[in-house]
């Protein structure tokens, strides 16, 4: 029996047809960007988070969370890109996660 998807870290998830991307925004106060990444991939692929490849196979979750930890708003916010579960994942401003289907490297 499948468990319904419940967003804990994400505030919303939208699909942008013009560029084929999915955008998820973190809930205010969310301190785990790594959990939000697995939530958005889980939602888009319609699978449970436990069925996904461990995130640490693509990126160090602790390092990602540390980069995106709350800090002074005047400081530059990082942009992090990596491949995970067939998607190019981009974390922008530490509160927006964008998924784009991966590019076929055989073409």
PDB file of C-alpha atoms in Angstrom:
ATOM      1  CA  UNK A   1       0.000   0.000   0.000  1.00  0.00           C
ATOM      2  CA  UNK A   2       1.489   3.346  -1.059  1.00  0.00           C
ATOM      3  CA  UNK A   3       1.838   6.079   1.507  1.00  0.00           C
ATOM      4  CA  UNK A   4       0.418   9.410   0.309  1.00  0.00           C
ATOM      5  CA  UNK A   5       2.963  12.138  -0.243  1.00  0.00           C
ATOM      6  CA  UNK A   6       3.116  14.578   2.644  1.00  0.00           C
ATOM      7  CA  UNK A   7       5.145  17.738   2.306  1.00  0.00           C
ATOM      8  CA  UNK A   8       7.145  18.552   5.391  1.00  0.00           C
ATOM      9  CA  UNK A   9       9.909  20.759   4.052  1.00  0.00           C
ATOM     10  CA  UNK A  10       8.222  22.094   0.910  1.00  0.00           C
ATOM     11  CA  UNK A  11       5.739  24.944   0.905  1.00  0.00           C
ATOM     12  CA  UNK A  12       4.625  24.445  -2.688  1.00  0.00           C
ATOM     13  CA  UNK A  13       5.477  22.585  -5.871  1.00  0.00           C
ATOM     14  CA  UNK A  14       4.732  23.891  -9.352  1.00  0.00           C
ATOM     15  CA  UNK A  15       5.458  22.766 -12.900  1.00  0.00           C
ATOM     16  CA  UNK A  16       6.655  25.382 -15.399  1.00  0.00           C
ATOM     17  CA  UNK A  17       5.625  24.124 -18.817  1.00  0.00           C
ATOM     18  CA  UNK A  18       7.573  26.783 -20.772  1.00  0.00           C
ATOM     19  CA  UNK A  19      10.910  25.316 -19.658  1.00  0.00           C
ATOM     20  CA  UNK A  20       9.873  21.886 -18.353  1.00  0.00           C
ATOM     21  CA  UNK A  21      11.003  22.506 -14.782  1.00  0.00           C
ATOM     22  CA  UNK A  22       9.517  21.807 -11.396  1.00  0.00           C
ATOM     23  CA  UNK A  23       9.935  24.431  -8.676  1.00  0.00           C
ATOM     24  CA  UNK A  24       9.601  23.754  -4.967  1.00  0.00           C
ATOM     25  CA  UNK A  25       9.882  26.368  -2.246  1.00  0.00           C
ATOM     26  CA  UNK A  26      10.873  25.509   1.298  1.00  0.00           C
ATOM     27  CA  UNK A  27       8.496  26.073   4.180  1.00  0.00           C
ATOM     28  CA  UNK A  28       9.471  29.059   6.319  1.00  0.00           C
ATOM     29  CA  UNK A  29      11.735  27.823   9.079  1.00  0.00           C
ATOM     30  CA  UNK A  30      12.715  24.638   7.242  1.00  0.00           C
ATOM     31  CA  UNK A  31      16.290  23.817   8.150  1.00  0.00           C
ATOM     32  CA  UNK A  32      16.814  20.767   5.942  1.00  0.00           C
ATOM     33  CA  UNK A  33      17.356  21.510   2.287  1.00  0.00           C
ATOM     34  CA  UNK A  34      18.412  17.896   1.777  1.00  0.00           C
ATOM     35  CA  UNK A  35      15.005  16.646   2.976  1.00  0.00           C
ATOM     36  CA  UNK A  36      13.301  19.139   0.656  1.00  0.00           C
ATOM     37  CA  UNK A  37      15.302  17.780  -2.299  1.00  0.00           C
ATOM     38  CA  UNK A  38      14.134  14.238  -1.626  1.00  0.00           C
ATOM     39  CA  UNK A  39      10.559  15.472  -1.110  1.00  0.00           C
ATOM     40  CA  UNK A  40      10.400  17.230  -4.465  1.00  0.00           C
ATOM     41  CA  UNK A  41      11.971  14.299  -6.337  1.00  0.00           C
ATOM     42  CA  UNK A  42       9.615  11.914  -4.566  1.00  0.00           C
ATOM     43  CA  UNK A  43       6.584  14.021  -5.514  1.00  0.00           C
ATOM     44  CA  UNK A  44       7.624  14.463  -9.150  1.00  0.00           C
ATOM     45  CA  UNK A  45       8.454  10.781  -9.646  1.00  0.00           C
ATOM     46  CA  UNK A  46       5.421   9.626  -7.639  1.00  0.00           C
ATOM     47  CA  UNK A  47       7.510   7.359  -5.447  1.00  0.00           C
ATOM     48  CA  UNK A  48       8.282   7.175  -1.756  1.00  0.00           C
ATOM     49  CA  UNK A  49      11.404   8.827  -0.414  1.00  0.00           C
ATOM     50  CA  UNK A  50      12.624   5.479   0.887  1.00  0.00           C
ATOM     51  CA  UNK A  51      12.590   4.087  -2.669  1.00  0.00           C
ATOM     52  CA  UNK A  52      14.932   6.822  -3.942  1.00  0.00           C
ATOM     53  CA  UNK A  53      18.677   6.402  -4.260  1.00  0.00           C
ATOM     54  CA  UNK A  54      20.326   7.751  -1.089  1.00  0.00           C
ATOM     55  CA  UNK A  55      20.954  11.456  -1.583  1.00  0.00           C
ATOM     56  CA  UNK A  56      24.554  11.089  -0.402  1.00  0.00           C
ATOM     57  CA  UNK A  57      25.269   9.202  -3.654  1.00  0.00           C
ATOM     58  CA  UNK A  58      24.803  12.562  -5.436  1.00  0.00           C
ATOM     59  CA  UNK A  59      25.724  15.231  -2.868  1.00  0.00           C
ATOM     60  CA  UNK A  60      26.765  15.449   0.762  1.00  0.00           C
ATOM     61  CA  UNK A  61      23.436  16.178   2.544  1.00  0.00           C
ATOM     62  CA  UNK A  62      25.161  17.646   5.608  1.00  0.00           C
ATOM     63  CA  UNK A  63      27.228  20.010   3.447  1.00  0.00           C
ATOM     64  CA  UNK A  64      24.110  21.045   1.487  1.00  0.00           C
ATOM     65  CA  UNK A  65      22.226  21.779   4.709  1.00  0.00           C
ATOM     66  CA  UNK A  66      25.203  23.706   6.103  1.00  0.00           C
ATOM     67  CA  UNK A  67      25.487  25.835   2.947  1.00  0.00           C
ATOM     68  CA  UNK A  68      21.807  26.668   3.173  1.00  0.00           C
ATOM     69  CA  UNK A  69      21.623  27.237   6.921  1.00  0.00           C
ATOM     70  CA  UNK A  70      19.883  30.465   7.911  1.00  0.00           C
ATOM     71  CA  UNK A  71      22.304  33.393   7.976  1.00  0.00           C
ATOM     72  CA  UNK A  72      22.450  37.102   7.487  1.00  0.00           C
ATOM     73  CA  UNK A  73      20.249  38.023   4.502  1.00  0.00           C
ATOM     74  CA  UNK A  74      22.901  40.390   3.171  1.00  0.00           C
ATOM     75  CA  UNK A  75      25.334  37.558   2.546  1.00  0.00           C
ATOM     76  CA  UNK A  76      25.485  35.942  -0.863  1.00  0.00           C
ATOM     77  CA  UNK A  77      23.338  32.837  -1.077  1.00  0.00           C
ATOM     78  CA  UNK A  78      24.849  29.859  -2.904  1.00  0.00           C
ATOM     79  CA  UNK A  79      23.585  28.152  -6.031  1.00  0.00           C
ATOM     80  CA  UNK A  80      24.188  24.407  -5.876  1.00  0.00           C
ATOM     81  CA  UNK A  81      23.741  22.069  -8.865  1.00  0.00           C
ATOM     82  CA  UNK A  82      23.983  18.302  -8.974  1.00  0.00           C
ATOM     83  CA  UNK A  83      22.395  15.292 -10.698  1.00  0.00           C
ATOM     84  CA  UNK A  84      20.015  13.072  -8.767  1.00  0.00           C
ATOM     85  CA  UNK A  85      17.522  10.440  -9.894  1.00  0.00           C
ATOM     86  CA  UNK A  86      17.699  11.551 -13.547  1.00  0.00           C
ATOM     87  CA  UNK A  87      17.233  15.240 -12.759  1.00  0.00           C
ATOM     88  CA  UNK A  88      19.492  18.243 -12.725  1.00  0.00           C
ATOM     89  CA  UNK A  89      18.794  19.683  -9.280  1.00  0.00           C
ATOM     90  CA  UNK A  90      19.434  23.368  -8.675  1.00  0.00           C
ATOM     91  CA  UNK A  91      19.132  24.867  -5.210  1.00  0.00           C
ATOM     92  CA  UNK A  92      18.855  28.672  -5.466  1.00  0.00           C
ATOM     93  CA  UNK A  93      18.856  31.188  -2.655  1.00  0.00           C
ATOM     94  CA  UNK A  94      18.552  28.223  -0.291  1.00  0.00           C
ATOM     95  CA  UNK A  95      14.768  28.309  -0.486  1.00  0.00           C
ATOM     96  CA  UNK A  96      14.001  27.331  -4.088  1.00  0.00           C
ATOM     97  CA  UNK A  97      14.686  23.902  -5.576  1.00  0.00           C
ATOM     98  CA  UNK A  98      14.396  23.480  -9.341  1.00  0.00           C
ATOM     99  CA  UNK A  99      14.293  20.109 -11.101  1.00  0.00           C
ATOM    100  CA  UNK A 100      14.971  19.638 -14.796  1.00  0.00           C
ATOM    101  CA  UNK A 101      14.973  16.241 -16.461  1.00  0.00           C
ATOM    102  CA  UNK A 102      18.581  15.184 -17.065  1.00  0.00           C
ATOM    103  CA  UNK A 103      20.216  15.595 -20.429  1.00  0.00           C
ATOM    104  CA  UNK A 104      20.835  12.411 -22.414  1.00  0.00           C
ATOM    105  CA  UNK A 105      24.623  12.244 -22.510  1.00  0.00           C
ATOM    106  CA  UNK A 106      24.557   9.724 -25.408  1.00  0.00           C
ATOM    107  CA  UNK A 107      23.360  12.257 -27.979  1.00  0.00           C
TER     108      UNK A 107
END
